[in-house]
Amino acid sequence: MARAAARMRVGVYVDGYNLYYGARGLCGRGTPGWRWLDIRALAERVLSRISRWQGAAIAHIVYCTAVIDAASNPSGYTEQDIYLKALTAAHSVDHIAYGSYVARVKYAPLAVRAATRSRNPQIVRPQWPIMVQDAHGNPIPDATFMVSYADREEKGSDVNVASNLLVDVLTSTVDAAIVISNDSDLQFPVSYARGRVPVGLINPSANYLAGALRGQPSDGVGNHWWRRLAATDLHACQLPDPVASFARPSDW
């Protein structure tokens, strides 16, 4: 009797903040019904639609995030803590890899979003009723307004995605990989992984796929694919409420 072929083991690597902000853009910041997201259900929903990976099974899911600062955002910290505990209790992810936040003061030119299609930043120049003058009272129309602002930057999620992806690929822990992110900083690890295993890339935002993450299905070992999430995917893949003792926050 012929032996059944081994199932393709798929590792899933999630950039949590990239997914969150992408989903918020798709569904709307003030719209409930998408934040209580079941990561495993979402990955399985997309995977089930990939005919070229028929018979593939998710081996494990790594969720990469950073803990919100409790002092500056106590409600955000509490809600995130509930969600992360619910993910673990529901076995929606197998491992949570934590980055960190870095707080600093930054300096930048004052700018507005350009009205052009690119919507790139447009530097604000002095004009009446607010004008910059030199020591002699002459207008300086090409002066630059500089601002200082408090910035809290999440660090480590992209590195954790890259590290877990490459370790699993190089140790043959997985036969294929799914990366949920649209972060161009992942260009090298994703490109390298494509040389060893098939890779599926899920863009969690309404934005175009980052150019650095594009490629061809035949690159490296081949059998790669790309997909973009829709709001319907997020609404369809919600955790039970409650999960054990963890209840969905009221406005989620």
Coordinates of N, CA, C and O in Angstrom, one line a residue, residues 108-188:
A108 N 11.5 67.9 13.4 CA 11.2 67.7 12.0 C 10.7 69.0 11.4 O 10.1 69.8 12.2
P109 N 10.8 69.2 10.1 CA 10.1 70.4 9.5 C 8.6 70.3 9.5 O 8.1 69.2 9.4
L110 N 7.9 71.4 9.7 CA 6.5 71.4 9.7 C 6.0 71.1 8.3 O 6.5 71.7 7.3
A111 N 5.0 70.2 8.2 CA 4.6 69.8 6.8 C 3.1 69.4 6.8 O 2.5 69.2 7.9
V112 N 2.5 69.4 5.7 CA 1.2 69.0 5.4 C 1.2 67.9 4.3 O 2.2 67.8 3.6
R113 N 0.1 67.2 4.2 CA 0.1 66.2 3.2 C -0.2 66.8 1.9 O -1.2 67.6 1.7
A114 N 0.5 66.5 0.8 CA 0.4 67.1 -0.5 C -1.0 66.7 -1.1 O -1.5 65.6 -0.8
A115 N -1.5 67.6 -1.9 CA -2.8 67.3 -2.5 C -2.7 66.4 -3.8 O -3.6 66.0 -4.4
T116 N -1.4 66.1 -4.2 CA -1.2 65.3 -5.3 C -1.5 63.8 -5.0 O -1.7 63.4 -3.9
R117 N -1.5 63.0 -6.0 CA -1.9 61.6 -5.9 C -0.9 60.9 -4.9 O -1.3 60.0 -4.2
S118 N 0.4 61.3 -4.9 CA 1.3 60.6 -4.1 C 1.1 60.9 -2.6 O 1.5 60.1 -1.7
R119 N 0.5 62.1 -2.3 CA 0.2 62.5 -0.9 C 1.4 62.5 -0.1 O 1.4 62.3 1.2
N120 N 2.6 62.8 -0.7 CA 3.8 62.9 0.1 C 3.8 64.2 0.9 O 3.1 65.1 0.6
P121 N 4.7 64.2 2.0 CA 4.7 65.4 2.8 C 5.1 66.7 2.0 O 6.0 66.6 1.2
Q122 N 4.5 67.8 2.3 CA 4.9 69.0 1.6 C 5.3 70.0 2.7 O 4.5 70.3 3.6
I123 N 6.5 70.5 2.7 CA 7.1 71.4 3.7 C 6.3 72.7 3.7 O 6.0 73.3 2.6
V124 N 5.9 73.2 4.9 CA 5.2 74.4 5.1 C 6.2 75.6 5.0 O 7.2 75.6 5.8
R125 N 5.9 76.6 4.2 CA 6.8 77.8 4.1 C 6.0 79.0 4.7 O 4.8 79.0 4.7
P126 N 6.7 80.0 5.2 CA 6.1 81.1 5.7 C 5.3 81.9 4.7 O 5.7 82.0 3.5
Q127 N 4.1 82.3 5.0 CA 3.3 83.2 4.2 C 2.3 84.0 5.2 O 2.0 83.5 6.2
W128 N 1.9 85.1 4.7 CA 1.0 85.9 5.6 C -0.3 85.1 5.8 O -0.8 84.5 4.9
P129 N -0.8 85.1 7.0 CA -0.6 86.1 8.1 C 0.6 85.7 9.1 O 0.8 86.3 10.1
I130 N 1.3 84.6 8.8 CA 2.5 84.3 9.6 C 3.7 84.3 8.7 O 3.8 83.5 7.8
M131 N 4.6 85.2 9.0 CA 5.8 85.4 8.1 C 7.0 85.4 9.0 O 7.0 86.0 10.1
V132 N 8.1 84.9 8.5 CA 9.4 85.0 9.2 C 10.2 86.1 8.6 O 10.3 86.3 7.4
Q133 N 10.8 86.9 9.5 CA 11.6 88.1 9.0 C 13.1 88.0 9.5 O 13.3 87.3 10.6
D134 N 14.0 88.6 8.8 CA 15.4 88.6 9.2 C 15.5 89.8 10.2 O 14.6 90.5 10.6
A135 N 16.8 90.1 10.6 CA 17.1 91.1 11.6 C 16.7 92.5 11.1 O 16.5 93.4 11.9
H136 N 16.5 92.6 9.8 CA 16.2 93.9 9.2 C 14.7 94.1 8.9 O 14.3 95.1 8.3
G137 N 14.0 93.1 9.3 CA 12.5 93.1 9.0 C 12.1 92.7 7.6 O 11.0 92.9 7.2
N138 N 13.1 92.1 6.9 CA 12.7 91.6 5.5 C 12.2 90.2 5.6 O 12.7 89.3 6.4
P139 N 11.1 89.9 4.8 CA 10.5 88.6 4.9 C 11.5 87.5 4.4 O 12.3 87.8 3.5
I140 N 11.4 86.3 5.0 CA 12.2 85.2 4.5 C 11.2 84.1 4.1 O 10.9 83.2 4.8
P141 N 10.7 84.1 2.9 CA 9.6 83.2 2.4 C 10.1 81.8 2.3 O 9.2 80.9 2.2
D142 N 11.4 81.5 2.2 CA 11.9 80.1 2.0 C 12.3 79.6 3.4 O 13.0 78.5 3.4
A143 N 12.0 80.2 4.5 CA 12.4 79.7 5.8 C 11.6 78.4 6.1 O 10.6 78.1 5.5
T144 N 12.2 77.6 7.0 CA 11.5 76.3 7.4 C 11.1 76.4 8.8 O 11.9 76.7 9.7
F145 N 9.9 76.1 9.1 CA 9.4 76.0 10.5 C 9.8 74.6 11.0 O 9.5 73.6 10.5
M146 N 10.5 74.6 12.2 CA 10.9 73.3 12.8 C 10.1 73.1 14.0 O 9.8 74.0 14.8
V147 N 9.7 71.8 14.2 CA 8.9 71.5 15.4 C 9.6 70.3 16.2 O 10.3 69.5 15.6
S148 N 9.4 70.3 17.5 CA 9.9 69.2 18.3 C 8.6 68.5 18.8 O 7.6 69.1 19.1
Y149 N 8.7 67.2 18.8 CA 7.5 66.4 19.2 C 7.9 65.1 19.9 O 9.0 64.6 19.7
A150 N 7.0 64.7 20.8 CA 7.2 63.4 21.5 C 6.8 62.3 20.6 O 5.8 62.2 20.0
D151 N 7.7 61.3 20.5 CA 7.5 60.2 19.6 C 7.7 58.9 20.4 O 8.7 58.7 21.2
R152 N 6.8 58.0 20.2 CA 6.9 56.6 20.8 C 6.9 55.7 19.6 O 6.0 55.5 18.9
E153 N 8.1 55.0 19.4 CA 8.3 54.2 18.3 C 8.4 52.7 18.7 O 9.2 52.4 19.6
E154 N 7.6 51.9 18.0 CA 7.6 50.5 18.3 C 8.8 49.9 17.6 O 9.1 50.1 16.5
K155 N 9.6 49.1 18.4 CA 10.9 48.5 17.9 C 10.8 47.0 18.0 O 10.4 46.5 19.1
G156 N 11.3 46.3 17.1 CA 11.6 44.9 17.2 C 10.6 43.9 16.5 O 11.0 42.8 16.3
S157 N 9.4 44.4 16.2 CA 8.5 43.4 15.5 C 9.0 42.9 14.2 O 9.0 41.7 14.0
D158 N 9.5 43.8 13.4 CA 10.0 43.3 12.1 C 11.3 42.4 12.3 O 11.4 41.4 11.5
V159 N 12.1 42.8 13.2 CA 13.3 41.9 13.5 C 12.8 40.5 14.0 O 13.4 39.5 13.6
N160 N 11.8 40.5 14.9 CA 11.3 39.2 15.4 C 10.7 38.4 14.3 O 10.8 37.2 14.3
V161 N 9.9 39.1 13.4 CA 9.4 38.3 12.2 C 10.5 37.7 11.4 O 10.5 36.5 11.1
A162 N 11.5 38.5 11.1 CA 12.6 38.1 10.3 C 13.4 36.9 10.9 O 13.7 35.9 10.3
S163 N 13.7 37.1 12.2 CA 14.5 36.1 13.0 C 13.8 34.8 13.0 O 14.3 33.7 12.8
N164 N 12.5 34.8 13.4 CA 11.7 33.5 13.5 C 11.6 32.9 12.2 O 11.7 31.6 12.1
L165 N 11.3 33.7 11.2 CA 11.1 33.1 9.8 C 12.4 32.4 9.4 O 12.4 31.2 8.9
L166 N 13.6 33.1 9.5 CA 14.8 32.5 9.0 C 15.3 31.3 9.8 O 15.8 30.3 9.3
V167 N 15.1 31.4 11.2 CA 15.5 30.2 12.0 C 14.7 29.0 11.6 O 15.2 27.9 11.4
D168 N 13.4 29.2 11.4 CA 12.5 28.0 11.1 C 12.9 27.5 9.7 O 12.8 26.3 9.5
V169 N 13.1 28.4 8.8 CA 13.5 27.9 7.4 C 14.8 27.2 7.4 O 15.0 26.1 6.8
L170 N 15.8 27.8 8.1 CA 17.2 27.2 8.0 C 17.3 25.9 8.8 O 18.2 25.1 8.6
T171 N 16.4 25.7 9.8 CA 16.4 24.4 10.6 C 15.4 23.4 10.1 O 15.2 22.4 10.7
S172 N 14.8 23.7 8.9 CA 13.8 22.9 8.3 C 12.6 22.5 9.2 O 12.1 21.5 9.2
T173 N 12.3 23.5 10.1 CA 11.1 23.3 11.0 C 9.8 23.5 10.2 O 8.8 22.9 10.6
V174 N 9.9 24.2 9.1 CA 8.7 24.4 8.2 C 9.1 24.1 6.8 O 10.2 24.1 6.4
D175 N 8.0 23.7 6.0 CA 8.2 23.4 4.6 C 7.7 24.6 3.7 O 8.0 24.7 2.5
A176 N 7.0 25.6 4.3 CA 6.5 26.8 3.7 C 6.3 27.8 4.7 O 6.2 27.5 5.9
A177 N 6.1 29.1 4.3 CA 5.9 30.2 5.3 C 4.9 31.2 4.7 O 4.8 31.4 3.5
I178 N 4.2 31.7 5.7 CA 3.2 32.8 5.4 C 3.7 34.0 6.3 O 3.8 33.9 7.5
V179 N 3.9 35.1 5.6 CA 4.3 36.4 6.3 C 3.1 37.3 6.2 O 2.7 37.7 5.1
I180 N 2.6 37.8 7.4 CA 1.5 38.8 7.4 C 2.1 40.2 7.7 O 2.4 40.5 8.9
S181 N 2.4 41.0 6.7 CA 3.0 42.3 6.9 C 3.2 42.9 5.5 O 3.2 42.3 4.5
N182 N 3.2 44.3 5.5 CA 3.6 45.0 4.3 C 4.8 46.0 4.6 O 4.8 47.1 4.1
D183 N 5.7 45.5 5.5 CA 6.8 46.3 5.9 C 8.0 46.0 4.9 O 8.5 44.8 4.9
S184 N 8.4 47.0 4.2 CA 9.5 46.8 3.2 C 10.8 46.4 3.9 O 11.7 45.9 3.2
D185 N 11.0 46.6 5.2 CA 12.2 46.2 5.9 C 12.4 44.7 5.9 O 13.5 44.2 6.2
L186 N 11.3 44.0 5.5 CA 11.4 42.5 5.5 C 11.9 42.0 4.2 O 11.9 40.8 3.9
Q187 N 12.4 42.9 3.3 CA 12.8 42.5 2.0 C 13.8 41.3 2.0 O 13.6 40.3 1.3
F188 N 14.9 41.5 2.7 CA 15.9 40.5 2.7 C 15.5 39.1 3.2 O 15.6 38.1 2.6

